[in-house]
PDB file of C-alpha atoms in Angstrom:
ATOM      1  CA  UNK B   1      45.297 -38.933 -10.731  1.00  0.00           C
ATOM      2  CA  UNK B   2      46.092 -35.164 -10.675  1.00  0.00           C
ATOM      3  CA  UNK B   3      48.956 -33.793 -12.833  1.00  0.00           C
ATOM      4  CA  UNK B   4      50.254 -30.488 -14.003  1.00  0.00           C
ATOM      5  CA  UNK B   5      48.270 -28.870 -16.647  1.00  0.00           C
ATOM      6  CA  UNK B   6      48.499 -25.909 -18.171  1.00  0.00           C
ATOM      7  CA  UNK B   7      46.269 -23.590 -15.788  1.00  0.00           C
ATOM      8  CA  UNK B   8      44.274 -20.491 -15.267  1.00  0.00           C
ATOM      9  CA  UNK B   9      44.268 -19.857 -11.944  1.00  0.00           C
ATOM     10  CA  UNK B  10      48.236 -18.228 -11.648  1.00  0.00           C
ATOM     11  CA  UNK B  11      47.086 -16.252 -14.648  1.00  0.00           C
ATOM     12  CA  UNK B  12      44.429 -14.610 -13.517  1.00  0.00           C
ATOM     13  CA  UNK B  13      46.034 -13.404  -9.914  1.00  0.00           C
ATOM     14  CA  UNK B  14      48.598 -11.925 -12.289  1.00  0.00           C
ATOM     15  CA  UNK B  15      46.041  -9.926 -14.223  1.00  0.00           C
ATOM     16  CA  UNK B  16      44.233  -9.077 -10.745  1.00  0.00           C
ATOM     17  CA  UNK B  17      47.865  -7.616  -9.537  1.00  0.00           C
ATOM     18  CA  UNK B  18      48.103  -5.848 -13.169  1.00  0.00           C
ATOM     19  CA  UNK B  19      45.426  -3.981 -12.340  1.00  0.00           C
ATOM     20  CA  UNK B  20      46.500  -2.888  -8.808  1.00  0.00           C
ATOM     21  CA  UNK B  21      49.932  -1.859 -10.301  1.00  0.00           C
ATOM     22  CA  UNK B  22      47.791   0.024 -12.849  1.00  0.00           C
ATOM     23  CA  UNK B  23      46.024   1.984  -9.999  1.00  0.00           C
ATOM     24  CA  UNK B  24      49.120   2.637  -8.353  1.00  0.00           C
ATOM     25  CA  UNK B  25      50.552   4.260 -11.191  1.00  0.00           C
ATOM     26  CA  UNK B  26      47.560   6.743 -12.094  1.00  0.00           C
ATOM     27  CA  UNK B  27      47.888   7.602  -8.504  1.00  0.00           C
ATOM     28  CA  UNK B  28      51.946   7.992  -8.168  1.00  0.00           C
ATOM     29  CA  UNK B  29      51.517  10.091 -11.660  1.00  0.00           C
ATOM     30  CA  UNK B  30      48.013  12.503 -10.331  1.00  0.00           C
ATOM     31  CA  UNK B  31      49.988  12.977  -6.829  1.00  0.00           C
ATOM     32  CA  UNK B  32      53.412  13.623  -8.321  1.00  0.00           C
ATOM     33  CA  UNK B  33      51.337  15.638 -11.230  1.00  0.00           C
ATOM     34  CA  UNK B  34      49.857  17.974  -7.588  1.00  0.00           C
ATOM     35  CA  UNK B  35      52.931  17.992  -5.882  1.00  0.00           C
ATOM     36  CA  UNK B  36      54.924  19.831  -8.680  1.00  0.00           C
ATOM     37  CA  UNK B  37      57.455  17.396  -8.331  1.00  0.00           C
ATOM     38  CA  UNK B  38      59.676  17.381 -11.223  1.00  0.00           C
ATOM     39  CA  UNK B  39      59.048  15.791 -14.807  1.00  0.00           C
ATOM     40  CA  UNK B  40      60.768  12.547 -14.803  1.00  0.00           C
ATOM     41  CA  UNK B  41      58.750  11.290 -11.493  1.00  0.00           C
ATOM     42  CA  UNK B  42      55.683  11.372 -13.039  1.00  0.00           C
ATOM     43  CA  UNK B  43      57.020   9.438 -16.202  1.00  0.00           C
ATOM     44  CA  UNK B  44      57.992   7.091 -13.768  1.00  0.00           C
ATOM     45  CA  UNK B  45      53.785   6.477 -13.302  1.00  0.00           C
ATOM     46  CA  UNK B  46      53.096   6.584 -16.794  1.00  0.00           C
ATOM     47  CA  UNK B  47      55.267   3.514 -17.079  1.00  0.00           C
ATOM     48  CA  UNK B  48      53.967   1.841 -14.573  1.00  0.00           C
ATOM     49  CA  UNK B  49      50.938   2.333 -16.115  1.00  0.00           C
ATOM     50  CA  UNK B  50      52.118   1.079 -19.306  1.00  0.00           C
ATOM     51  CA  UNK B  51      53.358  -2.084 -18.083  1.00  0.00           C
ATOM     52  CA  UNK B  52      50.613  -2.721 -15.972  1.00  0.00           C
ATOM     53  CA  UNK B  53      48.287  -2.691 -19.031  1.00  0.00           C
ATOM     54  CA  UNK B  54      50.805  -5.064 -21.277  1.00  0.00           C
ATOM     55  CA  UNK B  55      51.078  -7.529 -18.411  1.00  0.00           C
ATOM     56  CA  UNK B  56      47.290  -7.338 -17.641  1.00  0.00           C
ATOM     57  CA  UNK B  57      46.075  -8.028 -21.446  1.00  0.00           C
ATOM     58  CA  UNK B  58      48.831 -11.167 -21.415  1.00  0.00           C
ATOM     59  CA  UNK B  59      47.538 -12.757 -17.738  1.00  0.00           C
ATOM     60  CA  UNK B  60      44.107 -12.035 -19.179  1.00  0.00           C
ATOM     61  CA  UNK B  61      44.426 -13.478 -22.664  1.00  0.00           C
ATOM     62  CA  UNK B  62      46.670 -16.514 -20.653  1.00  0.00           C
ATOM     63  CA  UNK B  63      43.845 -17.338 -18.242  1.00  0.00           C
ATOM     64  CA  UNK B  64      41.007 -17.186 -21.092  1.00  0.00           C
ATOM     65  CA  UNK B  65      42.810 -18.821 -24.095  1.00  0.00           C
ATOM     66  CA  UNK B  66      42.770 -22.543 -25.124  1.00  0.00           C
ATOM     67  CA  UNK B  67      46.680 -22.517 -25.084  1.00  0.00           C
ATOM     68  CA  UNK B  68      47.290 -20.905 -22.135  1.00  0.00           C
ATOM     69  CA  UNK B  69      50.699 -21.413 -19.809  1.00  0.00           C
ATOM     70  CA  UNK B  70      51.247 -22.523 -15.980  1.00  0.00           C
ATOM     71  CA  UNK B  71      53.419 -24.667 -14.397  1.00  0.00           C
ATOM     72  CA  UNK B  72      51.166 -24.347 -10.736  1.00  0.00           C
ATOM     73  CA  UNK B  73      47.756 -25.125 -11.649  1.00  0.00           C
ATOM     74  CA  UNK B  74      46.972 -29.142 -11.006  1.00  0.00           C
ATOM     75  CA  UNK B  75      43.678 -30.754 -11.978  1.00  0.00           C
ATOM     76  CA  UNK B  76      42.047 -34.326 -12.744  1.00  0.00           C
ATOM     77  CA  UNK B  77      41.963 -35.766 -16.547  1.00  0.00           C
ATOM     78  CA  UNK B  78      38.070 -35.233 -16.060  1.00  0.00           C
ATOM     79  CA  UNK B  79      38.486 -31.978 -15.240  1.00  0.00           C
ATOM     80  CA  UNK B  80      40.932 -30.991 -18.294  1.00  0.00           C
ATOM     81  CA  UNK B  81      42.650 -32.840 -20.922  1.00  0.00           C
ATOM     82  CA  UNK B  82      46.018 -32.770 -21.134  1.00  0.00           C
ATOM     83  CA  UNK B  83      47.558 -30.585 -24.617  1.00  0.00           C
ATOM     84  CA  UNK B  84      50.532 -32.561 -24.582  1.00  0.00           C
ATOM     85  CA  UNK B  85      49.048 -35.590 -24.790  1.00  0.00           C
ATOM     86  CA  UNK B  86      48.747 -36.121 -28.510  1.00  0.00           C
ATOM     87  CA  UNK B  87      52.517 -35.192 -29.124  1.00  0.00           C
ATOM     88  CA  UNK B  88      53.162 -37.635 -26.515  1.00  0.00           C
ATOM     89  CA  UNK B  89      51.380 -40.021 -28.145  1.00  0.00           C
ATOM     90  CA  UNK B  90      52.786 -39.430 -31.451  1.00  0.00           C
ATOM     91  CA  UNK B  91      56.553 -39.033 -30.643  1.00  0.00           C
ATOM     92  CA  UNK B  92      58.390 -41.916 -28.654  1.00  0.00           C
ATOM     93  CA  UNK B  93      61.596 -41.139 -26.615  1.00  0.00           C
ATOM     94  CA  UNK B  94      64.379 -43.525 -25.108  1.00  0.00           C
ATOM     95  CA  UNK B  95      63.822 -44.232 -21.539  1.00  0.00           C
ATOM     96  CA  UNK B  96      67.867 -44.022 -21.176  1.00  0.00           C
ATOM     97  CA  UNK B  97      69.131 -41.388 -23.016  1.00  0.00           C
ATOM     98  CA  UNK B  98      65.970 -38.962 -24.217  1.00  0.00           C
ATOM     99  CA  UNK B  99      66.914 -39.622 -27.918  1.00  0.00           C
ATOM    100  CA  UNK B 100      63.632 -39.440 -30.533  1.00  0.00           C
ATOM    101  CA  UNK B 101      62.741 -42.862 -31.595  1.00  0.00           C
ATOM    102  CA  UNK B 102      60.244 -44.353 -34.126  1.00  0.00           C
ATOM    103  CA  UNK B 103      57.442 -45.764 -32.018  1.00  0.00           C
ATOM    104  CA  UNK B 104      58.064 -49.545 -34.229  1.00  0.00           C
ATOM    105  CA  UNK B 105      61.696 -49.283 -33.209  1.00  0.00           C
ATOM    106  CA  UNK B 106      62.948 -52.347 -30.788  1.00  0.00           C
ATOM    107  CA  UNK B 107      66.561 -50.556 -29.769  1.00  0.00           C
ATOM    108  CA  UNK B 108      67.492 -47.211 -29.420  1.00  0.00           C
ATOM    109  CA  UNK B 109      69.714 -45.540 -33.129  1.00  0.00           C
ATOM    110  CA  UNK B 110      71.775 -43.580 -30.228  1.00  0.00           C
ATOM    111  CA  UNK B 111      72.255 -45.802 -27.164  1.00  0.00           C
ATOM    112  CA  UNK B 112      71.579 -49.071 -28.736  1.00  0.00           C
ATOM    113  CA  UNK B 113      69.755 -49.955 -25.459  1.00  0.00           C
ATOM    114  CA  UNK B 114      66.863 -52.674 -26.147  1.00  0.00           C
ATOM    115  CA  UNK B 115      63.538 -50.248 -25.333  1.00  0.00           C
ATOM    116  CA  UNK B 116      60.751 -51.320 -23.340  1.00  0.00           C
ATOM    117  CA  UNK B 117      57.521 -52.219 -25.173  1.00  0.00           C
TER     118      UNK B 117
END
């Protein structure tokens, strides 16, 4: 069964588009810079620059790291385990109301709803 897994796939099309906003902005700065247009456009580049170089180091890091974030990429238990899993396993919740419950408990300390085995 497929499910929702924390992916690399989103990640690394944002670190592709950092680096085509990073582009952009050495060229809006150089052509601004030749155009003698004033100061404060070509700062405008250097930030976009600047943020294209935070955001690109973050999608990169994302796609490459062991606890990375995405709520789009979907793939098969064989393919990746699932990180949540063990605090899943570890931590029981009341199907009724959501509250935290021991895992040995037979009713809920919130609802008082008998829980399901």
């Amino acid at each position: 069964m497929k499910s929702i897994k924390p992916g690399r796939g989103p990640s690394m099309m944002g670190a592709f588009g950092s680096i085509a906003a990073g582009v952009f902005g050495v060229f809006w700065t150089v052509c601004t810079v030749n155009m003698m247009a004033p100061w404060y456009f070509s700062i405008f580049g250097v930030i976009f620059v600047c943020v294209a170089i935070v955001q690109g180091i973050y999608n990169f890091k994302n796609a490459t790291g062991k606890n990375r974030f995405s709520e789009f990429d979907i793939v098969d238990e064989a393919e990746e385990t699932d990180p949540m899993q063990d605090f899943h396993e570890k931590q029981s919740f009341c199907p009724y109301c959501g509250a935290k419950v021991a895992p040995d408990y037979e009713f809920c300390s919130n609802c008082g709803k008998q829980l399901p085995n």
